[in-house]
Coordinates of C-alpha atoms and ligand atoms in Angstrom, one line a residue:
M1 CA 0.0 0.0 0.0
K2 CA 1.2 3.5 -0.8
I3 CA -0.2 6.8 0.5
L4 CA -0.1 10.0 -1.5
R5 CA -1.4 13.4 -0.5
G6 CA -3.0 16.2 -2.4
L7 CA -5.4 19.0 -1.8
G8 CA -9.0 17.8 -1.0
V9 CA -11.2 20.1 -3.0
S10 CA -14.5 18.3 -3.1
A11 CA -15.8 16.3 -0.1
G12 CA -16.7 12.6 -0.1
V13 CA -14.8 9.3 -0.3
A14 CA -14.5 6.7 -3.0
V15 CA -12.8 3.3 -3.4
G16 CA -12.5 1.9 -6.9
P17 CA -10.3 1.0 -9.9
A18 CA -8.2 3.8 -11.4
Q19 CA -8.8 5.0 -15.0
L20 CA -5.9 7.0 -16.4
I21 CA -6.5 9.7 -18.9
F22 CA -3.7 11.0 -21.1
P23 CA -5.3 13.2 -23.6
G24 CA -3.0 13.6 -26.6
H25 CA -0.1 11.7 -24.9
I26 CA -0.6 8.2 -26.3
K27 CA 2.5 6.0 -26.3
V28 CA 2.7 3.3 -28.9
S29 CA 5.4 0.6 -29.3
R30 CA 6.4 -1.2 -32.4
T31 CA 6.5 -5.0 -32.6
Q32 CA 7.1 -7.4 -35.5
I33 CA 4.2 -9.7 -36.3
P34 CA 5.2 -13.0 -37.8
P35 CA 3.4 -13.9 -41.1
S36 CA 1.3 -16.6 -39.5
E37 CA -0.1 -14.1 -37.0
I38 CA -1.1 -11.4 -39.5
P39 CA -4.7 -12.5 -40.0
K40 CA -5.2 -12.5 -36.2
E41 CA -3.7 -9.0 -36.0
I42 CA -6.0 -7.7 -38.7
K43 CA -8.9 -9.2 -36.8
R44 CA -7.7 -7.4 -33.7
L45 CA -7.7 -4.1 -35.6
E46 CA -11.2 -4.7 -36.9
E47 CA -12.5 -5.6 -33.5
A48 CA -11.0 -2.5 -31.9
I49 CA -12.6 -0.3 -34.6
E50 CA -15.9 -1.9 -34.2
A51 CA -15.8 -1.8 -30.4
T52 CA -14.9 1.9 -30.4
A53 CA -17.7 2.7 -32.9
Q54 CA -20.1 0.8 -30.7
E55 CA -19.0 2.7 -27.6
I56 CA -19.7 6.0 -29.4
Q57 CA -23.1 4.6 -30.4
R58 CA -23.9 3.6 -26.9
L59 CA -22.9 7.0 -25.5
K60 CA -25.2 8.6 -28.2
A61 CA -28.1 6.3 -27.2
Q62 CA -27.8 7.4 -23.5
L63 CA -27.9 11.1 -24.3
P64 CA -31.2 13.0 -24.0
E65 CA -32.9 13.6 -27.3
N66 CA -32.8 17.4 -26.9
L67 CA -29.0 17.5 -27.2
G68 CA -29.2 17.4 -31.0
E69 CA -25.8 19.0 -31.6
V70 CA -24.0 16.5 -29.3
H71 CA -25.7 13.7 -31.2
A72 CA -24.4 15.1 -34.5
I73 CA -20.8 15.4 -33.1
L74 CA -20.9 11.8 -31.9
E75 CA -22.2 10.6 -35.2
A76 CA -19.4 12.4 -37.0
Q77 CA -16.9 10.7 -34.6
R78 CA -18.4 7.3 -35.3
L79 CA -18.1 7.9 -39.1
I80 CA -14.4 8.9 -38.7
V81 CA -13.7 5.6 -36.8
K82 CA -15.6 3.5 -39.4
D83 CA -14.0 5.3 -42.4
P84 CA -12.8 2.5 -44.7
S85 CA -9.7 4.3 -45.8
L86 CA -8.4 4.4 -42.2
S87 CA -8.8 0.6 -41.8
S88 CA -7.5 -0.3 -45.2
E89 CA -4.3 1.8 -44.8
A90 CA -3.7 0.3 -41.4
E91 CA -4.4 -3.2 -42.7
A92 CA -1.8 -2.7 -45.5
L93 CA 0.8 -1.9 -42.9
I94 CA -0.1 -4.9 -40.7
R95 CA 0.4 -7.1 -43.8
K96 CA 4.0 -5.8 -43.9
G97 CA 4.4 -7.2 -40.3
F98 CA 3.6 -4.2 -38.1
N99 CA 1.4 -4.5 -35.0
A100 CA -2.0 -2.9 -35.2
E101 CA -1.2 -0.1 -32.8
W102 CA 1.9 0.9 -34.7
A103 CA 0.0 0.7 -38.0
L104 CA -2.7 3.1 -36.8
F105 CA 0.0 5.4 -35.4
K106 CA 1.8 5.5 -38.8
V107 CA -1.5 6.2 -40.6
L108 CA -2.3 9.0 -38.2
D109 CA 1.2 10.4 -38.8
R110 CA 0.6 10.5 -42.6
Y111 CA -2.7 12.2 -42.1
R112 CA -1.1 14.8 -39.8
Q113 CA 1.3 15.8 -42.5
A114 CA -1.5 15.8 -45.2
F115 CA -3.8 17.9 -43.0
A116 CA -1.0 20.4 -42.2
E117 CA -0.7 21.2 -45.9
L118 CA -4.3 22.1 -46.3
P119 CA -4.9 25.8 -47.1
D120 CA -8.0 26.2 -45.1
E121 CA -7.5 26.6 -41.3
Y122 CA -10.8 25.1 -40.5
F123 CA -10.0 21.8 -42.3
R124 CA -6.4 21.9 -40.9
E125 CA -7.9 21.9 -37.4
R126 CA -10.1 18.9 -38.1
Y127 CA -7.0 16.8 -37.8
Q128 CA -7.5 16.9 -34.0
D129 CA -10.9 15.3 -34.4
L130 CA -9.4 12.5 -36.4
A131 CA -6.5 12.1 -34.0
S132 CA -8.6 11.8 -31.0
M133 CA -10.7 9.1 -32.6
V134 CA -7.7 7.1 -33.8
E135 CA -6.2 7.4 -30.3
K136 CA -9.4 5.9 -28.9
V137 CA -8.9 2.8 -31.1
I138 CA -5.3 2.6 -30.1
F139 CA -6.2 2.9 -26.5
Y140 CA -8.6 0.0 -26.9
L141 CA -6.0 -2.1 -28.6
Q142 CA -3.7 -1.5 -25.7
G143 CA -6.2 -3.1 -23.4
H144 CA -7.7 0.1 -21.9
R145 CA -11.3 0.9 -22.3
S146 CA -11.1 3.6 -24.9
G147 CA -11.2 7.3 -24.1
N148 CA -13.6 8.2 -21.4
A149 CA -16.3 5.9 -22.6
W150 CA -15.7 3.1 -20.1
E151 CA -18.5 1.3 -18.4
E152 CA -17.1 0.5 -15.0
K153 CA -17.3 3.0 -12.1
S154 CA -13.8 4.4 -11.9
I155 CA -11.6 6.9 -10.2
I156 CA -10.2 9.3 -12.8
V157 CA -6.5 10.0 -12.6
A158 CA -5.1 12.6 -14.9
Q159 CA -2.4 15.3 -15.1
D160 CA -5.2 17.8 -15.2
L161 CA -8.6 17.9 -16.7
S162 CA -9.8 20.8 -18.8
P163 CA -13.3 22.0 -18.0
A164 CA -14.4 20.3 -21.3
D165 CA -12.9 17.0 -20.2
T166 CA -14.6 17.2 -16.8
V167 CA -18.0 18.0 -18.3
G168 CA -17.5 15.2 -20.8
L169 CA -17.1 12.5 -18.1
K170 CA -20.2 10.7 -17.1
P171 CA -20.9 11.6 -13.5
D172 CA -22.6 8.2 -12.7
L173 CA -19.4 6.4 -13.8
T174 CA -17.0 8.8 -12.1
L175 CA -16.3 7.8 -8.4
A176 CA -13.7 10.5 -7.9
F177 CA -11.1 12.8 -9.6
V178 CA -7.4 12.8 -8.8
T179 CA -5.1 15.2 -10.7
E180 CA -1.5 16.0 -10.5
G181 CA -2.2 19.7 -11.2
G182 CA -4.9 22.1 -10.3
S183 CA -5.9 24.1 -7.2
R184 CA -9.0 24.7 -5.1
T185 CA -10.4 27.3 -7.5
S186 CA -9.4 25.7 -10.8
H187 CA -12.5 25.0 -12.8
T188 CA -12.1 21.3 -12.5
A189 CA -12.4 21.5 -8.7
I190 CA -15.4 23.7 -9.1
V191 CA -17.2 21.3 -11.4
A192 CA -16.4 18.3 -9.2
R193 CA -17.9 20.1 -6.2
S194 CA -21.0 21.0 -8.2
L195 CA -21.5 17.5 -9.3
G196 CA -20.9 16.2 -5.8
I197 CA -17.9 14.1 -7.0
P198 CA -15.0 13.7 -4.5
A199 CA -11.8 15.3 -5.8
V200 CA -8.2 15.6 -4.9
V201 CA -6.0 18.0 -6.9
A202 CA -2.3 18.9 -6.8
A203 CA -1.4 15.3 -6.0
K204 CA 2.2 15.0 -7.0
G205 CA 3.3 11.7 -8.3
V206 CA -0.1 10.0 -8.9
L207 CA 0.5 9.4 -12.6
K208 CA 3.8 7.7 -11.8
E209 CA 2.5 5.6 -8.9
I210 CA -1.0 4.6 -10.2
S211 CA -1.5 2.2 -13.1
P212 CA -4.8 1.6 -14.9
G213 CA -7.0 -0.8 -12.9
D214 CA -5.2 -0.3 -9.6
L215 CA -7.5 -0.2 -6.6
V216 CA -7.4 3.3 -5.1
A217 CA -9.1 4.9 -2.1
V218 CA -9.6 8.7 -2.2
D219 CA -10.8 11.1 0.5
G220 CA -11.8 14.4 -1.1
T221 CA -11.9 16.1 2.4
T222 CA -8.5 15.2 3.7
G223 CA -6.8 14.9 0.3
E224 CA -5.5 11.3 1.1
I225 CA -5.0 8.8 -1.7
F226 CA -4.3 5.2 -0.8
I227 CA -2.9 3.0 -3.7
A228 CA -3.7 -0.7 -3.3
P229 CA -5.3 0.0 0.2
E230 CA -5.0 -2.7 2.9
P231 CA -8.3 -4.3 4.0
E232 CA -8.4 -2.2 7.2
I233 CA -8.2 1.0 5.1
I234 CA -11.0 -0.2 2.9
A235 CA -13.1 -0.9 6.0
E236 CA -12.2 2.5 7.4
F237 CA -13.3 4.1 4.1
S238 CA -16.7 2.4 4.2
Q239 CA -17.1 4.0 7.6
R240 CA -16.0 7.3 6.3
A241 CA -18.5 6.9 3.5
R242 CA -21.3 6.1 5.9
R243 CA -20.5 9.1 8.1
F244 CA -20.4 11.4 5.1
Q245 CA -23.8 10.0 3.9
R246 CA -25.3 10.5 7.3
L247 CA -24.0 14.1 7.4
K248 CA -25.5 14.7 3.9
E249 CA -28.9 13.4 5.0
R250 CA -28.9 15.5 8.1
L251 CA -28.0 18.6 6.1
H252 CA -30.9 17.9 3.8
Q253 CA -33.3 18.0 6.6
V254 CA -32.2 21.6 7.6
A255 CA -32.1 22.9 4.0
H256 CA -35.3 24.8 4.3
L257 CA -34.3 26.8 7.4
E258 CA -33.5 30.5 7.0
A259 CA -30.0 31.8 7.0
Q260 CA -30.3 34.2 9.9
T261 CA -27.9 35.1 12.7
K262 CA -29.1 34.8 16.3
D263 CA -29.6 38.6 16.5
G264 CA -31.7 38.7 13.3
R265 CA -29.3 39.5 10.4
R266 CA -30.7 37.7 7.3
I267 CA -28.5 36.6 4.5
T268 CA -29.7 35.1 1.2
L269 CA -27.9 31.9 0.2
Q270 CA -27.9 31.0 -3.4
A271 CA -26.3 28.4 -5.6
N272 CA -23.6 28.5 -8.3
L273 CA -24.7 26.5 -11.3
D274 CA -22.3 25.1 -13.8
L275 CA -24.5 22.6 -15.6
P276 CA -28.3 22.5 -15.9
E277 CA -28.1 18.9 -14.6
E278 CA -27.3 20.3 -11.2
I279 CA -30.8 21.8 -10.8
P280 CA -32.1 19.0 -8.5
F281 CA -29.2 19.6 -6.1
V282 CA -30.0 23.3 -6.1
R283 CA -33.5 22.7 -4.9
E284 CA -32.6 19.9 -2.5
Y285 CA -30.0 21.9 -0.7
G286 CA -32.4 24.9 -0.1
A287 CA -30.9 27.6 -2.4
E288 CA -32.9 30.8 -2.7
G289 CA -32.1 31.1 -6.4
I290 CA -29.0 31.0 -8.6
G291 CA -26.4 33.6 -7.8
L292 CA -24.1 32.6 -10.6
F293 CA -25.0 30.5 -13.7
R294 CA -21.6 29.8 -15.4
T295 CA -23.0 29.5 -19.0
E296 CA -19.6 28.7 -20.6
Y297 CA -20.1 25.0 -19.9
L298 CA -22.7 25.1 -22.6
Y299 CA -19.9 26.1 -25.0
V300 CA -16.9 24.1 -23.8
S301 CA -18.8 20.8 -24.1
R302 CA -19.6 21.0 -27.8
R303 CA -17.7 21.6 -31.0
E304 CA -20.1 24.1 -32.6
L305 CA -21.3 27.2 -30.9
P306 CA -24.7 26.7 -29.2
S307 CA -27.6 28.3 -31.1
E308 CA -29.9 30.9 -29.7
E309 CA -32.7 28.3 -29.5
L310 CA -30.6 25.9 -27.5
L311 CA -29.4 28.5 -25.1
F312 CA -33.0 29.9 -24.7
E313 CA -34.4 26.4 -24.1
T314 CA -31.8 25.7 -21.5
Y315 CA -32.2 29.0 -19.7
R316 CA -36.0 28.7 -19.8
Q317 CA -35.9 25.3 -18.2
V318 CA -33.6 26.5 -15.4
V319 CA -35.6 29.7 -14.8
E320 CA -38.9 27.8 -14.7
S321 CA -37.6 25.1 -12.3
L322 CA -36.3 27.8 -9.9
R323 CA -39.4 30.0 -9.9
P324 CA -40.2 32.1 -7.8
Y325 CA -36.5 32.5 -7.0
P326 CA -34.2 34.5 -9.3
V327 CA -31.6 33.1 -11.7
T328 CA -28.5 35.2 -12.3
I329 CA -27.1 34.4 -15.7
R330 CA -23.6 35.4 -16.3
T331 CA -22.7 36.1 -19.9
L332 CA -20.0 33.9 -21.5
D333 CA -16.7 33.8 -19.5
I334 CA -14.6 32.0 -22.0
G335 CA -10.8 32.4 -22.5
G336 CA -8.3 32.0 -19.6
D337 CA -8.5 28.3 -18.7
K338 CA -11.8 27.7 -20.5
F339 CA -11.9 27.0 -24.3
A340 CA -14.6 26.3 -26.7
S341 CA -13.8 24.5 -30.0
G342 CA -16.5 26.5 -31.8
L343 CA -14.5 29.7 -31.2
E344 CA -11.4 30.7 -32.9
L345 CA -9.3 32.5 -30.2
P346 CA -5.8 33.7 -30.7
E347 CA -3.1 31.7 -28.9
E348 CA -2.0 34.0 -26.1
I349 CA 1.1 33.9 -23.9
N350 CA -0.9 35.2 -21.0
P351 CA -4.5 34.1 -21.5
A352 CA -5.7 35.2 -18.0
L353 CA -4.8 38.7 -19.0
G354 CA -6.0 38.3 -22.6
L355 CA -9.1 38.2 -24.7
R356 CA -11.4 36.7 -22.0
A357 CA -15.0 37.1 -20.9
I358 CA -16.6 40.4 -21.6
R359 CA -13.7 41.6 -23.7
L360 CA -14.3 38.7 -26.1
C361 CA -18.0 39.3 -26.2
L362 CA -17.7 43.0 -26.9
K363 CA -15.3 42.1 -29.8
Q364 CA -17.5 39.4 -31.3
E365 CA -20.9 41.0 -31.3
D366 CA -22.7 38.1 -32.9
L367 CA -21.6 35.8 -30.0
F368 CA -22.8 38.4 -27.5
R369 CA -26.1 39.0 -29.3
T370 CA -27.0 35.3 -29.3
Q371 CA -26.5 35.0 -25.6
L372 CA -28.3 38.2 -24.7
R373 CA -31.3 37.3 -26.9
A374 CA -31.5 33.9 -25.3
I375 CA -31.2 35.4 -21.7
L376 CA -33.8 38.1 -22.4
R377 CA -36.2 35.7 -24.0
A378 CA -35.9 33.4 -20.9
S379 CA -36.7 36.4 -18.7
A380 CA -40.3 36.2 -19.8
Y381 CA -40.5 32.9 -17.8
G382 CA -39.4 33.9 -14.3
Q383 CA -37.0 36.2 -12.5
V384 CA -33.8 36.6 -14.5
K385 CA -30.8 38.8 -13.8
V386 CA -27.9 39.2 -16.1
M387 CA -24.3 39.9 -15.1
F388 CA -21.1 40.7 -17.0
P389 CA -17.8 39.0 -16.0
L390 CA -14.4 40.6 -15.8
I391 CA -15.6 44.2 -15.9
S392 CA -12.7 46.5 -15.5
G393 CA -14.3 49.9 -15.5
V394 CA -17.4 52.0 -16.2
A395 CA -17.0 52.5 -20.0
E396 CA -16.8 48.7 -20.5
F397 CA -19.9 48.1 -18.4
L398 CA -21.8 50.8 -20.2
R399 CA -20.9 49.4 -23.6
A400 CA -22.2 46.0 -22.5
R401 CA -25.3 47.5 -21.0
N402 CA -26.1 49.6 -24.0
F403 CA -25.7 46.6 -26.2
L404 CA -28.2 44.8 -24.1
E405 CA -30.6 47.8 -24.6
R406 CA -30.2 47.5 -28.3
I407 CA -31.1 43.8 -28.1
K408 CA -34.2 44.6 -26.1
E409 CA -35.3 46.9 -28.9
E410 CA -34.6 44.2 -31.5
L411 CA -36.7 41.7 -29.5
A412 CA -39.5 44.1 -28.9
Q413 CA -39.7 44.8 -32.7
E414 CA -39.9 41.1 -33.4
G415 CA -42.6 40.7 -30.8
H416 CA -40.7 38.4 -28.4
P417 CA -41.8 38.8 -24.7
F418 CA -39.1 39.6 -22.2
D419 CA -38.7 41.5 -18.8
P420 CA -38.0 45.1 -19.8
E421 CA -36.8 45.8 -16.2
I422 CA -34.2 43.0 -16.1
Q423 CA -31.6 43.7 -13.5
V424 CA -28.0 44.1 -14.8
G425 CA -25.1 43.4 -12.6
V426 CA -21.3 43.8 -12.5
M427 CA -19.0 41.0 -11.4
I428 CA -16.3 42.6 -9.2
E429 CA -13.3 40.5 -10.0
V430 CA -10.7 42.9 -11.4
P431 CA -9.0 45.3 -8.9
S432 CA -9.7 48.3 -11.1
A433 CA -13.5 47.6 -10.7
V434 CA -13.1 48.0 -7.0
A435 CA -11.2 51.3 -7.4
V436 CA -14.2 52.7 -9.3
A437 CA -16.9 50.8 -7.5
D438 CA -18.5 54.0 -6.4
L439 CA -19.0 55.0 -10.1
L440 CA -20.0 51.5 -11.2
A441 CA -22.6 51.4 -8.4
K442 CA -24.4 54.3 -10.0
E443 CA -24.8 52.4 -13.2
A444 CA -25.4 48.8 -12.1
D445 CA -28.4 47.1 -10.4
F446 CA -26.2 44.9 -8.3
F447 CA -22.6 43.7 -7.6
S448 CA -21.3 40.2 -7.3
I449 CA -17.8 39.7 -6.0
G450 CA -15.9 37.0 -7.8
T451 CA -13.1 36.3 -5.3
N452 CA -11.6 33.5 -7.4
D453 CA -10.4 36.0 -9.9
L454 CA -10.2 39.0 -7.6
I455 CA -7.6 37.2 -5.5
Q456 CA -5.8 36.0 -8.7
Y457 CA -5.5 39.5 -10.2
T458 CA -4.9 41.4 -6.9
L459 CA -2.2 39.1 -5.6
A460 CA -0.8 38.2 -9.0
I461 CA -1.2 34.5 -8.4
D462 CA -2.5 32.2 -11.1
R463 CA -5.5 30.5 -9.6
G464 CA -4.8 27.2 -11.4
N465 CA -1.1 26.9 -10.6
E466 CA -0.2 24.5 -7.8
E467 CA 3.3 26.0 -7.5
V468 CA 1.9 29.2 -6.1
S469 CA -1.3 27.9 -4.5
E470 CA 0.1 28.5 -1.0
L471 CA 0.2 32.2 -1.7
Y472 CA -3.4 32.3 -2.8
E473 CA -4.8 33.8 0.4
P474 CA -8.4 35.1 0.8
L475 CA -7.5 36.6 4.2
H476 CA -4.8 38.8 2.8
P477 CA -5.5 42.3 4.1
A478 CA -5.6 43.6 0.5
I479 CA -8.5 41.3 -0.3
L480 CA -10.4 42.2 2.9
R481 CA -10.1 45.9 2.1
L482 CA -11.3 45.3 -1.5
I483 CA -14.4 43.4 -0.2
K484 CA -15.1 46.1 2.3
A485 CA -14.8 48.9 -0.3
T486 CA -17.1 47.0 -2.7
V487 CA -19.8 46.4 -0.2
E488 CA -19.7 50.0 1.0
A489 CA -19.8 51.5 -2.5
G490 CA -22.7 49.3 -3.4
H491 CA -24.7 50.1 -0.3
R492 CA -24.1 53.8 -0.6
E493 CA -26.0 53.6 -3.9
G494 CA -28.6 51.3 -2.4
I495 CA -27.7 48.2 -4.5
P496 CA -27.3 44.7 -3.1
V497 CA -23.8 43.1 -3.0
S498 CA -23.3 39.4 -3.4
M499 CA -20.3 37.1 -3.4
C500 CA -20.1 34.2 -5.7
G501 CA -16.4 33.2 -5.5
E502 CA -15.4 30.0 -3.7
M503 CA -14.6 32.0 -0.6
A504 CA -18.4 32.4 -0.1
G505 CA -18.9 28.7 0.6
D506 CA -16.1 28.2 3.1
L507 CA -17.1 28.1 6.8
L508 CA -13.8 29.6 7.8
Y509 CA -14.7 32.9 6.1
I510 CA -18.4 33.0 6.9
P511 CA -18.1 35.2 10.1
L512 CA -16.1 37.8 8.2
L513 CA -18.5 37.8 5.2
V514 CA -21.4 38.2 7.6
G515 CA -19.6 41.0 9.3
F516 CA -18.8 42.7 6.0
E517 CA -22.6 42.9 5.5
L518 CA -22.7 41.0 2.2
D519 CA -26.4 40.6 1.3
E520 CA -26.1 37.4 -0.6
L521 CA -23.6 34.5 -0.8
S522 CA -23.6 32.1 -3.7
M523 CA -21.9 28.8 -3.5
T524 CA -21.8 25.2 -4.6
P525 CA -25.2 23.8 -3.7
Q526 CA -23.8 21.2 -1.4
S527 CA -22.3 23.8 0.9
I528 CA -25.5 25.7 1.5
P529 CA -27.0 23.7 4.4
E530 CA -23.9 23.8 6.6
V531 CA -23.3 27.4 5.9
K532 CA -26.9 28.0 6.8
L533 CA -26.5 26.1 10.1
F534 CA -23.3 27.9 11.0
I535 CA -24.8 31.4 10.3
R536 CA -27.7 30.5 12.6
E537 CA -25.2 30.0 15.4
L538 CA -23.5 33.4 14.9
E539 CA -24.2 36.8 16.2
F540 CA -24.0 39.6 13.7
R541 CA -22.6 41.9 16.4
H542 CA -19.6 39.6 16.9
C543 CA -19.0 39.3 13.2
R544 CA -18.9 43.1 13.0
E545 CA -16.5 43.3 15.8
L546 CA -14.2 40.8 14.1
V547 CA -14.3 42.8 10.9
E548 CA -13.3 45.9 12.8
R549 CA -10.4 44.1 14.4
V550 CA -9.0 42.4 11.3
L551 CA -9.1 45.6 9.2
H552 CA -6.4 47.0 11.4
L553 CA -4.0 44.0 11.0
T554 CA -1.0 44.1 8.7
C555 CA -0.6 40.6 7.4
Q556 CA -2.6 37.5 6.6
D557 CA -1.1 35.4 9.4
E558 CA -2.4 37.9 11.9
V559 CA -5.8 37.9 10.3
K560 CA -5.9 34.1 10.4
E561 CA -4.9 34.1 14.0
A562 CA -7.6 36.7 14.9
V563 CA -10.3 34.8 13.1
A564 CA -9.1 31.5 14.7
A565 CA -9.0 33.1 18.2
V566 CA -12.6 34.3 18.0
F567 CA -14.3 31.6 15.8
G568 CA -11.8 28.7 15.7
P569 CA -13.1 26.8 18.7
R570 CA -16.7 27.5 17.7
L571 CA -16.1 26.2 14.2
Q572 CA -14.3 23.1 15.5
E573 CA -17.1 22.4 17.9
F574 CA -19.7 23.0 15.1
S575 CA -17.9 20.6 12.7
K576 CA -17.6 18.0 15.4
R577 CA -21.2 18.2 16.3
L578 CA -22.2 18.1 12.6
W579 CA -20.2 14.9 11.9
S580 CA -21.0 13.1 15.1
E581 CA -24.7 13.6 15.6
Ligands
PEP601 C1 -14.8 34.2 -9.6 O1 -13.9 34.6 -10.3 O2 -14.8 34.3 -8.4 C2 -16.0 33.6 -10.2 C3 -17.1 33.3 -9.5 O3 -16.0 33.3 -11.5 P1 -15.2 32.0 -12.2 O4 -14.7 31.2 -11.0 O5 -16.1 31.3 -13.1 O6 -14.1 32.7 -12.9
MG602 MG1 -14.2 34.8 -12.4

């Protein structure tokens, strides 16, 4: 048995076989096939091709009907795999004595060169589609279940998973995620939490130590990873799982309670939504609406851009199922660490500071128009708010807001119903937005603080980089001051201020956030019940006093100590009670 440790970023435990994902890093060895074995090798190739095509077909059959575009993509993939020229070229090489894996690898190499010479960029890029399908077949030949279309419940081990990879994995077959890279606020961790899948990131050495099929036990709270666990550990994990399950059940029972401090300060708790599939969680855990709908996952999970109809239908369903609570839809935040195949974005040396989020939307008006039309149309079906990400100043916000006004006129002329009074908010996640928060507050209907990016940009620390993750500190005095300044600026103009970064769902920070007088906190749905219970044990008065005290401190360690001195024992006692009841 071996024990590795990473950062537990999504609670829960799992024990199961490992499935390794190496997107784009397939290794193929060459062996000589004796003439007598050639027919058998050709049969192996044919079987692998057929099995891969069938897996794609199976995946397609399991998808809901309304995902028409995904069906089309899968069908195109199936046709690539079954293309007769692929199999006949590989077969010709096998007849020369090469193994099937090597034959496919060579065919792929020839295609790579041929595609590279194509004049049209669109067709050049289609090489990737072909390559990923051929890799699936090779993977199958190597004895792995191909790509991510395996059927056994597994623990996914990878260097890192892009948001698209994460979304593409089937939640019911994914017991846990373990990655070498990543951090608490990387998007993979966020998606894992929203889907309720245990996850450990920044786990150095896992790819070297774990082989496909190894039995692995993962604890997404403590960050422990046991490879080939001994029977006692397996028994302990089933106990941990039972305790976690009991806790979840208990939290369900309190989901309907109000988030109100003992001395009567009421805070609205809402859910962050990454995928529409999470809606049942949102309701179960007692969210009073959606404080952040990250719409980009509708883009990263498909090759083509989603149509207005598809976006509208998705938003409408979410809005209707949340009624009478509000749904805050954030316009596309693509770029940075999130990519969509349907969008041609320049390769940037520094994507976090590049053409991301609102900057991209203001540059590509058609992209922006489609989203805003869909959001506005959905606003006829319930309470919808819209907010713009990565706003850096007033001019940028007004450009986006004016564009929205133009779209309203367009829709009115076409006779589409929508909410003419739809509220428009600013995400506060760039330090310059805080510096002009007083001015922004005059133009916006609400603020929502995105601490994941606000911390990244203020402290100059890449939120996804495990090398600097220790420096990523929400309790840095600079961050506390920015939060305070934002809330004050918003309240002076009478607009509500929410927080939707990961900081909002962490019990450790809750007393401070209550003391800062945030009106709403939006978090992964699973965190809502315990945050609610904790708020009900606090006194607003004490939270205010804590804020007064920490704002005079000079460094994060002092802040941490001050928070721990006042609320540490209380938090420990609370967690103990929660887990043991
Ligand atoms: C944030 O930056 O805090 C935020 C909520 O947005 P995202 O994590 O999607 O960038
Ligand atoms: Mg952000």
